[in-house]
Amino acid sequence: MILPNKHLLSQDSLIGIGGLLLTKIGPDGTTVSKLWECVRDRREVVTYDRFILTLDALYLLGYIGLEGGWVTIRERPA
């Protein structure tokens, strides 16, 4: 479910959905509700639960942060 395998396509894994979410977050960030509005009709996301699980995974991996109610993309060290 987190990573793709022979039974799970990459776009259906949490990492694949995470890539989709990262493309929807602008340089100034966005709110969770606005991000949900952008992706809720996508076939990959399917449910709000998977959306939140993906946000959790991205946060734990250090790709996104939450600052003042805004979801922002974090700088990754080189």
A tleap script that builds the chain and sets N, CA, C and O, in Angstrom:
source leaprc.protein.ff14SB
mol = sequence {
  NMET ILE LEU PRO ASN LYS HIE LEU LEU SER
  GLN ASP SER LEU ILE GLY ILE GLY GLY LEU
  LEU LEU THR LYS ILE GLY PRO ASP GLY THR
  THR VAL SER LYS LEU TRP GLU CYS VAL ARG
  ASP ARG ARG GLU VAL VAL THR TYR ASP ARG
  PHE ILE LEU THR LEU ASP ALA LEU TYR LEU
  LEU GLY TYR ILE GLY LEU GLU GLY GLY TRP
  VAL THR ILE ARG GLU ARG PRO CALA
}
set mol.1.N position { 0.818 -1.194 0.000 }
set mol.1.CA position { 0.000 0.000 0.000 }
set mol.1.C position { 0.862 1.259 0.000 }
set mol.1.O position { 0.496 2.266 -0.605 }
set mol.2.N position { 2.006 1.202 0.678 }
set mol.2.CA position { 2.865 2.383 0.703 }
set mol.2.C position { 3.700 2.450 -0.570 }
set mol.2.O position { 3.771 3.490 -1.225 }
set mol.3.N position { 4.327 1.337 -0.908 }
set mol.3.CA position { 5.152 1.258 -2.107 }
set mol.3.C position { 4.470 0.388 -3.153 }
set mol.3.O position { 3.713 -0.520 -2.811 }
set mol.4.N position { 4.736 0.662 -4.428 }
set mol.4.CA position { 4.154 -0.185 -5.468 }
set mol.4.C position { 4.813 -1.570 -5.478 }
set mol.4.O position { 5.961 -1.719 -5.060 }
set mol.5.N position { 4.094 -2.561 -5.949 }
set mol.5.CA position { 4.640 -3.897 -6.126 }
set mol.5.C position { 3.966 -4.524 -7.338 }
set mol.5.O position { 3.303 -3.824 -8.103 }
set mol.6.N position { 4.123 -5.816 -7.523 }
set mol.6.CA position { 3.562 -6.419 -8.735 }
set mol.6.C position { 2.031 -6.464 -8.730 }
set mol.6.O position { 1.420 -6.670 -9.778 }
set mol.7.N position { 1.409 -6.275 -7.571 }
set mol.7.CA position { -0.054 -6.279 -7.486 }
set mol.7.C position { -0.646 -4.878 -7.332 }
set mol.7.O position { -1.864 -4.708 -7.383 }
set mol.8.N position { 0.209 -3.884 -7.146 }
set mol.8.CA position { -0.248 -2.512 -6.886 }
set mol.8.C position { 0.495 -1.559 -7.816 }
set mol.8.O position { 1.721 -1.456 -7.760 }
set mol.9.N position { -0.241 -0.873 -8.661 }
set mol.9.CA position { 0.372 0.083 -9.575 }
set mol.9.C position { 0.973 1.249 -8.803 }
set mol.9.O position { 0.527 1.572 -7.702 }
set mol.10.N position { 1.988 1.877 -9.388 }
set mol.10.CA position { 2.663 2.970 -8.689 }
set mol.10.C position { 1.721 4.132 -8.399 }
set mol.10.O position { 1.825 4.760 -7.345 }
set mol.11.N position { 0.798 4.429 -9.321 }
set mol.11.CA position { -0.104 5.550 -9.073 }
set mol.11.C position { -1.130 5.252 -7.986 }
set mol.11.O position { -1.757 6.176 -7.467 }
set mol.12.N position { -1.316 3.982 -7.629 }
set mol.12.CA position { -2.253 3.622 -6.573 }
set mol.12.C position { -1.588 3.481 -5.208 }
set mol.12.O position { -2.281 3.323 -4.203 }
set mol.13.N position { -0.268 3.535 -5.155 }
set mol.13.CA position { 0.435 3.436 -3.881 }
set mol.13.C position { 0.443 4.808 -3.198 }
set mol.13.O position { 0.199 5.827 -3.844 }
set mol.14.N position { 0.720 4.829 -1.912 }
set mol.14.CA position { 0.771 6.105 -1.193 }
set mol.14.C position { 1.887 6.988 -1.731 }
set mol.14.O position { 1.745 8.211 -1.767 }
set mol.15.N position { 2.985 6.389 -2.147 }
set mol.15.CA position { 4.079 7.169 -2.725 }
set mol.15.C position { 3.636 7.793 -4.050 }
set mol.15.O position { 3.951 8.950 -4.329 }
set mol.16.N position { 2.916 7.039 -4.853 }
set mol.16.CA position { 2.406 7.575 -6.117 }
set mol.16.C position { 1.404 8.695 -5.915 }
set mol.16.O position { 1.451 9.713 -6.605 }
set mol.17.N position { 0.503 8.506 -4.973 }
set mol.17.CA position { -0.472 9.561 -4.660 }
set mol.17.C position { 0.249 10.769 -4.070 }
set mol.17.O position { -0.134 11.914 -4.313 }
set mol.18.N position { 1.298 10.500 -3.292 }
set mol.18.CA position { 2.094 11.597 -2.726 }
set mol.18.C position { 2.695 12.471 -3.796 }
set mol.18.O position { 2.736 13.693 -3.652 }
set mol.19.N position { 3.166 11.858 -4.876 }
set mol.19.CA position { 3.688 12.639 -5.998 }
set mol.19.C position { 2.629 13.545 -6.598 }
set mol.19.O position { 2.901 14.693 -6.950 }
set mol.20.N position { 1.419 13.017 -6.711 }
set mol.20.CA position { 0.302 13.818 -7.211 }
set mol.20.C position { 0.036 14.999 -6.275 }
set mol.20.O position { -0.131 16.130 -6.732 }
set mol.21.N position { -0.004 14.740 -4.980 }
set mol.21.CA position { -0.284 15.813 -4.019 }
set mol.21.C position { 0.804 16.878 -4.056 }
set mol.21.O position { 0.508 18.070 -3.976 }
set mol.22.N position { 2.056 16.458 -4.178 }
set mol.22.CA position { 3.150 17.428 -4.203 }
set mol.22.C position { 3.049 18.363 -5.403 }
set mol.22.O position { 3.457 19.522 -5.322 }
set mol.23.N position { 2.511 17.869 -6.516 }
set mol.23.CA position { 2.354 18.740 -7.682 }
set mol.23.C position { 1.230 19.755 -7.493 }
set mol.23.O position { 1.201 20.778 -8.178 }
set mol.24.N position { 0.316 19.488 -6.585 }
set mol.24.CA position { -0.826 20.382 -6.357 }
set mol.24.C position { -0.561 21.436 -5.286 }
set mol.24.O position { -1.336 22.381 -5.134 }
set mol.25.N position { 0.532 21.273 -4.544 }
set mol.25.CA position { 0.880 22.244 -3.499 }
set mol.25.C position { 1.731 23.334 -4.145 }
set mol.25.O position { 2.812 23.057 -4.665 }
set mol.26.N position { 1.250 24.556 -4.111 }
set mol.26.CA position { 1.971 25.670 -4.727 }
set mol.26.C position { 3.172 26.089 -3.900 }
set mol.26.O position { 3.386 25.576 -2.801 }
set mol.27.N position { 3.958 27.023 -4.427 }
set mol.27.CA position { 5.162 27.477 -3.709 }
set mol.27.C position { 4.850 28.153 -2.376 }
set mol.27.O position { 5.680 28.145 -1.467 }
set mol.28.N position { 3.672 28.731 -2.257 }
set mol.28.CA position { 3.283 29.379 -0.998 }
set mol.28.C position { 2.497 28.454 -0.093 }
set mol.28.O position { 2.121 28.847 1.011 }
set mol.29.N position { 2.239 27.219 -0.541 }
set mol.29.CA position { 1.490 26.261 0.256 }
set mol.29.C position { -0.004 26.333 -0.044 }
set mol.29.O position { -0.456 27.119 -0.876 }
set mol.30.N position { -0.743 25.501 0.649 }
set mol.30.CA position { -2.188 25.440 0.490 }
set mol.30.C position { -2.789 24.872 1.768 }
set mol.30.O position { -2.067 24.359 2.622 }
set mol.31.N position { -4.089 24.961 1.899 }
set mol.31.CA position { -4.746 24.358 3.054 }
set mol.31.C position { -5.106 22.917 2.716 }
set mol.31.O position { -5.157 22.533 1.547 }
set mol.32.N position { -5.354 22.129 3.754 }
set mol.32.CA position { -5.731 20.735 3.538 }
set mol.32.C position { -7.040 20.656 2.765 }
set mol.32.O position { -7.185 19.821 1.873 }
set mol.33.N position { -7.984 21.514 3.098 }
set mol.33.CA position { -9.283 21.462 2.417 }
set mol.33.C position { -9.165 21.855 0.946 }
set mol.33.O position { -9.833 21.252 0.105 }
set mol.34.N position { -8.343 22.840 0.612 }
set mol.34.CA position { -8.150 23.208 -0.792 }
set mol.34.C position { -7.441 22.094 -1.551 }
set mol.34.O position { -7.763 21.825 -2.709 }
set mol.35.N position { -6.480 21.447 -0.907 }
set mol.35.CA position { -5.776 20.334 -1.535 }
set mol.35.C position { -6.734 19.176 -1.800 }
set mol.35.O position { -6.679 18.548 -2.857 }
set mol.36.N position { -7.607 18.897 -0.840 }
set mol.36.CA position { -8.608 17.844 -1.013 }
set mol.36.C position { -9.533 18.182 -2.183 }
set mol.36.O position { -9.853 17.305 -2.986 }
set mol.37.N position { -9.965 19.434 -2.290 }
set mol.37.CA position { -10.834 19.843 -3.394 }
set mol.37.C position { -10.153 19.621 -4.750 }
set mol.37.O position { -10.817 19.280 -5.728 }
set mol.38.N position { -8.843 19.811 -4.807 }
set mol.38.CA position { -8.109 19.630 -6.071 }
set mol.38.C position { -8.013 18.171 -6.502 }
set mol.38.O position { -7.983 17.879 -7.698 }
set mol.39.N position { -7.965 17.245 -5.531 }
set mol.39.CA position { -7.661 15.847 -5.891 }
set mol.39.C position { -8.780 14.861 -5.598 }
set mol.39.O position { -8.630 13.681 -5.916 }
set mol.40.N position { -9.863 15.269 -5.025 }
set mol.40.CA position { -10.868 14.296 -4.596 }
set mol.40.C position { -11.552 13.568 -5.746 }
set mol.40.O position { -12.098 12.483 -5.544 }
set mol.41.N position { -11.534 14.131 -6.928 }
set mol.41.CA position { -12.143 13.472 -8.081 }
set mol.41.C position { -11.174 12.574 -8.832 }
set mol.41.O position { -11.564 11.932 -9.807 }
set mol.42.N position { -9.924 12.516 -8.400 }
set mol.42.CA position { -8.940 11.674 -9.065 }
set mol.42.C position { -9.164 10.217 -8.692 }
set mol.42.O position { -9.461 9.913 -7.537 }
set mol.43.N position { -9.028 9.323 -9.643 }
set mol.43.CA position { -9.259 7.903 -9.430 }
set mol.43.C position { -8.268 7.317 -8.415 }
set mol.43.O position { -8.628 6.411 -7.664 }
set mol.44.N position { -7.033 7.817 -8.382 }
set mol.44.CA position { -6.018 7.266 -7.502 }
set mol.44.C position { -6.331 7.504 -6.030 }
set mol.44.O position { -6.072 6.643 -5.190 }
set mol.45.N position { -6.882 8.658 -5.723 }
set mol.45.CA position { -7.077 9.044 -4.320 }
set mol.45.C position { -8.214 8.249 -3.685 }
set mol.45.O position { -8.077 7.807 -2.544 }
set mol.46.N position { -9.303 8.059 -4.366 }
set mol.46.CA position { -10.452 7.246 -3.979 }
set mol.46.C position { -11.178 7.771 -2.748 }
set mol.46.O position { -12.339 8.165 -2.857 }
set mol.47.N position { -10.539 7.791 -1.581 }
set mol.47.CA position { -11.228 8.180 -0.346 }
set mol.47.C position { -10.432 9.231 0.422 }
set mol.47.O position { -9.238 9.424 0.189 }
set mol.48.N position { -11.110 9.896 1.327 }
set mol.48.CA position { -10.467 10.876 2.199 }
set mol.48.C position { -9.445 10.193 3.107 }
set mol.48.O position { -8.423 10.790 3.446 }
set mol.49.N position { -9.712 8.953 3.500 }
set mol.49.CA position { -8.772 8.212 4.348 }
set mol.49.C position { -7.425 8.032 3.655 }
set mol.49.O position { -6.379 8.235 4.271 }
set mol.50.N position { -7.443 7.652 2.382 }
set mol.50.CA position { -6.181 7.493 1.640 }
set mol.50.C position { -5.483 8.828 1.456 }
set mol.50.O position { -4.254 8.899 1.475 }
set mol.51.N position { -6.262 9.886 1.279 }
set mol.51.CA position { -5.703 11.233 1.164 }
set mol.51.C position { -4.945 11.598 2.437 }
set mol.51.O position { -3.813 12.079 2.375 }
set mol.52.N position { -5.569 11.368 3.589 }
set mol.52.CA position { -4.933 11.694 4.869 }
set mol.52.C position { -3.731 10.784 5.129 }
set mol.52.O position { -2.704 11.252 5.621 }
set mol.53.N position { -3.844 9.490 4.807 }
set mol.53.CA position { -2.700 8.587 4.950 }
set mol.53.C position { -1.518 9.049 4.109 }
set mol.53.O position { -0.368 8.958 4.540 }
set mol.54.N position { -1.800 9.538 2.922 }
set mol.54.CA position { -0.739 10.037 2.058 }
set mol.54.C position { -0.101 11.282 2.647 }
set mol.54.O position { 1.122 11.416 2.628 }
set mol.55.N position { -0.911 12.197 3.170 }
set mol.55.CA position { -0.361 13.379 3.832 }
set mol.55.C position { 0.496 12.984 5.028 }
set mol.55.O position { 1.556 13.568 5.251 }
set mol.56.N position { 0.048 12.001 5.795 }
set mol.56.CA position { 0.829 11.515 6.938 }
set mol.56.C position { 2.178 10.965 6.483 }
set mol.56.O position { 3.212 11.263 7.080 }
set mol.57.N position { 2.159 10.162 5.423 }
set mol.57.CA position { 3.400 9.572 4.911 }
set mol.57.C position { 4.358 10.659 4.421 }
set mol.57.O position { 5.556 10.600 4.698 }
set mol.58.N position { 3.840 11.644 3.699 }
set mol.58.CA position { 4.690 12.735 3.218 }
set mol.58.C position { 5.271 13.537 4.371 }
set mol.58.O position { 6.420 13.974 4.307 }
set mol.59.N position { 4.492 13.733 5.419 }
set mol.59.CA position { 4.976 14.461 6.595 }
set mol.59.C position { 6.076 13.664 7.308 }
set mol.59.O position { 7.113 14.213 7.678 }
set mol.60.N position { 5.834 12.371 7.490 }
set mol.60.CA position { 6.823 11.538 8.170 }
set mol.60.C position { 8.128 11.430 7.383 }
set mol.60.O position { 9.205 11.324 7.970 }
set mol.61.N position { 8.030 11.456 6.072 }
set mol.61.CA position { 9.220 11.396 5.231 }
set mol.61.C position { 9.915 12.754 5.103 }
set mol.61.O position { 11.011 12.841 4.549 }
set mol.62.N position { 9.285 13.802 5.608 }
set mol.62.CA position { 9.892 15.129 5.601 }
set mol.62.C position { 9.673 15.931 4.338 }
set mol.62.O position { 10.356 16.933 4.125 }
set mol.63.N position { 8.738 15.521 3.492 }
set mol.63.CA position { 8.484 16.248 2.256 }
set mol.63.C position { 7.558 17.434 2.441 }
set mol.63.O position { 7.660 18.411 1.699 }
set mol.64.N position { 6.663 17.376 3.405 }
set mol.64.CA position { 5.743 18.488 3.641 }
set mol.64.C position { 5.793 18.880 5.114 }
set mol.64.O position { 6.221 18.104 5.968 }
set mol.65.N position { 5.351 20.084 5.384 }
set mol.65.CA position { 5.237 20.566 6.746 }
set mol.65.C position { 3.902 21.281 6.907 }
set mol.65.O position { 3.229 21.591 5.924 }
set mol.66.N position { 3.535 21.534 8.135 }
set mol.66.CA position { 2.306 22.264 8.431 }
set mol.66.C position { 2.691 23.498 9.227 }
set mol.66.O position { 3.172 23.402 10.356 }
set mol.67.N position { 2.473 24.659 8.620 }
set mol.67.CA position { 2.864 25.915 9.256 }
set mol.67.C position { 1.689 26.881 9.229 }
set mol.67.O position { 1.288 27.353 8.165 }
set mol.68.N position { 1.150 27.168 10.382 }
set mol.68.CA position { 0.046 28.123 10.473 }
set mol.68.C position { -1.198 27.694 9.712 }
set mol.68.O position { -1.912 28.534 9.165 }
set mol.69.N position { -1.463 26.400 9.674 }
set mol.69.CA position { -2.630 25.899 8.973 }
set mol.69.C position { -2.416 25.686 7.479 }
set mol.69.O position { -3.348 25.302 6.772 }
set mol.70.N position { -1.211 25.926 6.993 }
set mol.70.CA position { -0.881 25.760 5.577 }
set mol.70.C position { 0.039 24.564 5.396 }
set mol.70.O position { 1.010 24.394 6.132 }
set mol.71.N position { -0.278 23.743 4.410 }
set mol.71.CA position { 0.592 22.632 4.027 }
set mol.71.C position { 1.633 23.194 3.070 }
set mol.71.O position { 1.286 23.763 2.036 }
set mol.72.N position { 2.897 23.038 3.409 }
set mol.72.CA position { 3.970 23.565 2.588 }
set mol.72.C position { 4.964 22.464 2.227 }
set mol.72.O position { 5.114 21.482 2.954 }
set mol.73.N position { 5.631 22.642 1.108 }
set mol.73.CA position { 6.682 21.702 0.717 }
set mol.73.C position { 7.950 22.123 1.449 }
set mol.73.O position { 8.336 23.292 1.432 }
set mol.74.N position { 8.594 21.145 2.093 }
set mol.74.CA position { 9.803 21.426 2.852 }
set mol.74.C position { 11.033 21.245 1.973 }
set mol.74.O position { 11.045 20.422 1.058 }
set mol.75.N position { 12.047 22.011 2.260 }
set mol.75.CA position { 13.323 21.879 1.574 }
set mol.75.C position { 13.993 20.586 2.024 }
set mol.75.O position { 14.119 20.329 3.221 }
set mol.76.N position { 14.417 19.785 1.072 }
set mol.76.CA position { 15.129 18.550 1.372 }
set mol.76.C position { 16.621 18.840 1.365 }
set mol.76.O position { 17.117 19.483 0.440 }
set mol.77.N position { 17.355 18.373 2.389 }
set mol.77.CA position { 18.805 18.586 2.373 }
set mol.77.C position { 19.444 17.822 1.208 }
set mol.77.O position { 19.011 16.728 0.847 }
set mol.78.N position { 20.467 18.421 0.643 }
set mol.78.CA position { 21.145 17.813 -0.530 }
set mol.78.C position { 21.997 16.627 -0.153 }
set mol.78.O position { 22.623 16.016 -1.019 }
savepdb mol mol.pdb
quit
